[in-house]
XYZ file of C-alpha atoms in Angstrom:
177
model
C 27.959 -7.218 -35.455
C 26.274 -5.901 -38.594
C 22.818 -7.173 -39.540
C 21.094 -6.711 -42.884
C 17.452 -7.201 -43.692
C 16.728 -8.077 -47.292
C 13.088 -8.046 -48.376
C 11.949 -9.876 -51.484
C 8.472 -10.351 -52.907
C 7.416 -13.217 -50.656
C 10.170 -13.774 -48.148
C 12.492 -11.749 -46.013
C 16.056 -12.776 -45.267
C 17.928 -11.663 -42.178
C 21.677 -11.849 -42.611
C 23.855 -11.619 -39.535
C 27.520 -12.283 -40.288
C 27.685 -15.803 -41.702
C 24.222 -16.846 -40.457
C 21.262 -16.478 -42.815
C 17.640 -17.230 -41.932
C 14.656 -17.218 -44.250
C 11.307 -16.207 -42.819
C 8.143 -16.815 -44.808
C 5.785 -13.866 -44.980
C 2.440 -13.244 -46.594
C 2.522 -12.462 -50.310
C 2.368 -8.778 -51.123
C 0.120 -9.095 -54.170
C -3.696 -8.902 -54.321
C -4.204 -12.532 -53.302
C -4.596 -11.665 -49.616
C -7.955 -10.756 -48.195
C -8.221 -7.130 -47.272
C -9.904 -6.116 -44.050
C -13.451 -4.924 -44.643
C -13.715 -1.163 -44.922
C -15.323 0.372 -41.873
C -16.383 3.856 -41.116
C -13.356 5.399 -39.418
C -15.452 8.040 -37.730
C -17.701 5.318 -36.280
C -14.784 3.482 -34.690
C -13.359 6.484 -32.889
C -16.321 8.049 -31.176
C -16.138 9.735 -27.833
C -17.643 7.795 -24.950
C -20.899 9.254 -23.636
C -20.591 11.538 -20.645
C -21.986 9.937 -17.519
C -23.029 11.585 -14.304
C -23.571 10.103 -10.878
C -27.297 10.084 -11.629
C -26.803 7.316 -14.189
C -27.088 3.716 -13.069
C -23.951 2.855 -15.039
C -20.436 3.664 -13.877
C -19.026 4.399 -10.462
C -21.388 5.055 -7.627
C -21.528 8.359 -5.813
C -19.010 8.498 -2.960
C -20.723 8.150 0.383
C -19.435 9.684 3.575
C -17.912 7.207 5.995
C -20.146 6.644 8.969
C -18.293 7.338 12.186
C -18.671 4.332 14.414
C -18.580 4.748 18.132
C -15.280 3.694 19.663
C -14.398 3.166 23.288
C -11.280 4.476 24.997
C -9.060 1.973 26.776
C -6.312 2.283 29.390
C -3.273 1.615 27.210
C -1.771 -0.232 24.282
C 0.315 -3.352 23.819
C 3.084 -2.515 21.342
C 5.559 -4.834 19.630
C 8.919 -3.788 18.201
C 11.138 -5.683 15.762
C 14.832 -4.859 15.522
C 15.552 -5.632 11.863
C 19.308 -5.969 12.422
C 19.283 -8.468 15.283
C 15.849 -10.015 14.804
C 14.973 -9.309 18.438
C 11.296 -8.809 19.238
C 10.093 -6.911 22.303
C 6.515 -6.493 23.525
C 5.556 -3.778 25.974
C 2.344 -2.507 27.563
C 2.256 1.301 27.603
C -0.504 3.191 29.466
C -2.236 6.110 27.737
C -0.371 9.393 28.282
C 2.950 7.744 29.155
C 6.197 7.097 27.297
C 8.436 4.065 27.137
C 11.749 3.339 25.480
C 12.148 0.254 23.316
C 15.651 -0.109 21.895
C 16.504 3.373 20.717
C 12.871 4.404 20.117
C 10.825 6.532 22.520
C 7.117 5.688 22.180
C 4.248 7.750 23.585
C 0.651 6.485 23.528
C -1.856 9.328 23.233
C -4.988 7.135 22.997
C -6.038 3.557 22.429
C -9.577 2.816 21.242
C -11.577 -0.284 20.323
C -14.838 -0.952 18.465
C -16.619 -2.481 21.447
C -16.750 -1.661 25.126
C -15.057 -4.918 26.190
C -12.092 -4.146 23.925
C -12.345 -7.336 21.889
C -12.139 -5.955 18.329
C -10.740 -3.101 16.257
C -7.847 -1.828 18.351
C -6.361 1.478 17.136
C -3.756 3.588 18.919
C -2.714 7.211 18.522
C 1.067 7.191 18.952
C 4.137 9.344 18.646
C 7.544 7.723 18.097
C 10.965 9.408 18.241
C 14.427 8.031 17.512
C 16.508 8.760 20.644
C 19.710 9.178 18.600
C 18.125 11.791 16.333
C 18.468 15.511 17.072
C 15.052 16.335 15.606
C 12.296 17.512 17.914
C 9.529 16.326 15.587
C 8.519 12.670 15.938
C 9.514 10.109 13.305
C 5.916 8.843 13.440
C 2.792 10.598 14.643
C -0.622 9.132 13.931
C -3.022 6.253 14.336
C -1.847 2.647 14.061
C -4.367 -0.109 13.418
C -3.917 -3.558 14.985
C -5.898 -5.306 12.255
C -3.904 -3.727 9.387
C -0.503 -2.553 10.649
C 0.856 -1.693 7.185
C -1.874 0.898 6.634
C -0.105 3.436 8.840
C 3.404 2.325 9.734
C 6.644 3.691 11.129
C 9.232 4.279 8.396
C 12.502 3.566 10.206
C 15.623 1.912 8.765
C 16.179 -0.333 11.775
C 12.893 -0.823 13.650
C 9.348 -1.905 12.890
C 6.705 -1.032 15.473
C 3.068 -2.073 15.483
C 0.110 -2.155 17.863
C -1.072 -5.568 18.967
C -4.131 -4.554 20.988
C -5.476 -2.259 23.688
C -5.294 -2.820 27.416
C -8.812 -2.883 28.872
C -10.057 -1.843 32.306
C -9.931 -5.435 33.546
C -6.172 -5.516 32.950
C -6.359 -7.927 30.062
C -5.487 -7.061 26.500
C -8.044 -6.972 23.722
C -7.659 -9.203 20.708
C -5.565 -7.900 17.844
C -3.066 -9.154 15.263
C -0.960 -11.262 17.606
């Protein structure tokens, strides 16, 4: 479809086939108020350079204080099979491996923020797909019970996350259950 734009001294007409529309526009003569003249150089000045010594702007990055964590006996891990919707939960002691579905999971460490194991469960894990020929794990790193998406397994079929740590008393610490 062919469109034409015809501009006259006060109106513009858009013609599209058999349809014509008139759109009112501002007059082009000197009757309109012009914007006040401003100093162009004053509008486009470079922002002042700021250092971390200034009180304005971002604060200086501070090193993260390493909090003391306490080692626990194992981790409670949950697996979701995305195809079937099946959920399995398993307690795995530190240093041992277990197979959930077609995943082999090894817990290297499980640590909590307090000695009783009530808060801040994190687990160092390695996860392999049993059907894969690769010797390197599909996931190797820390998983956090309070924020499982922060460090997650990227697998097309399974989701795995840490629920909590298993404490010396045999009970599990609180997590994101």
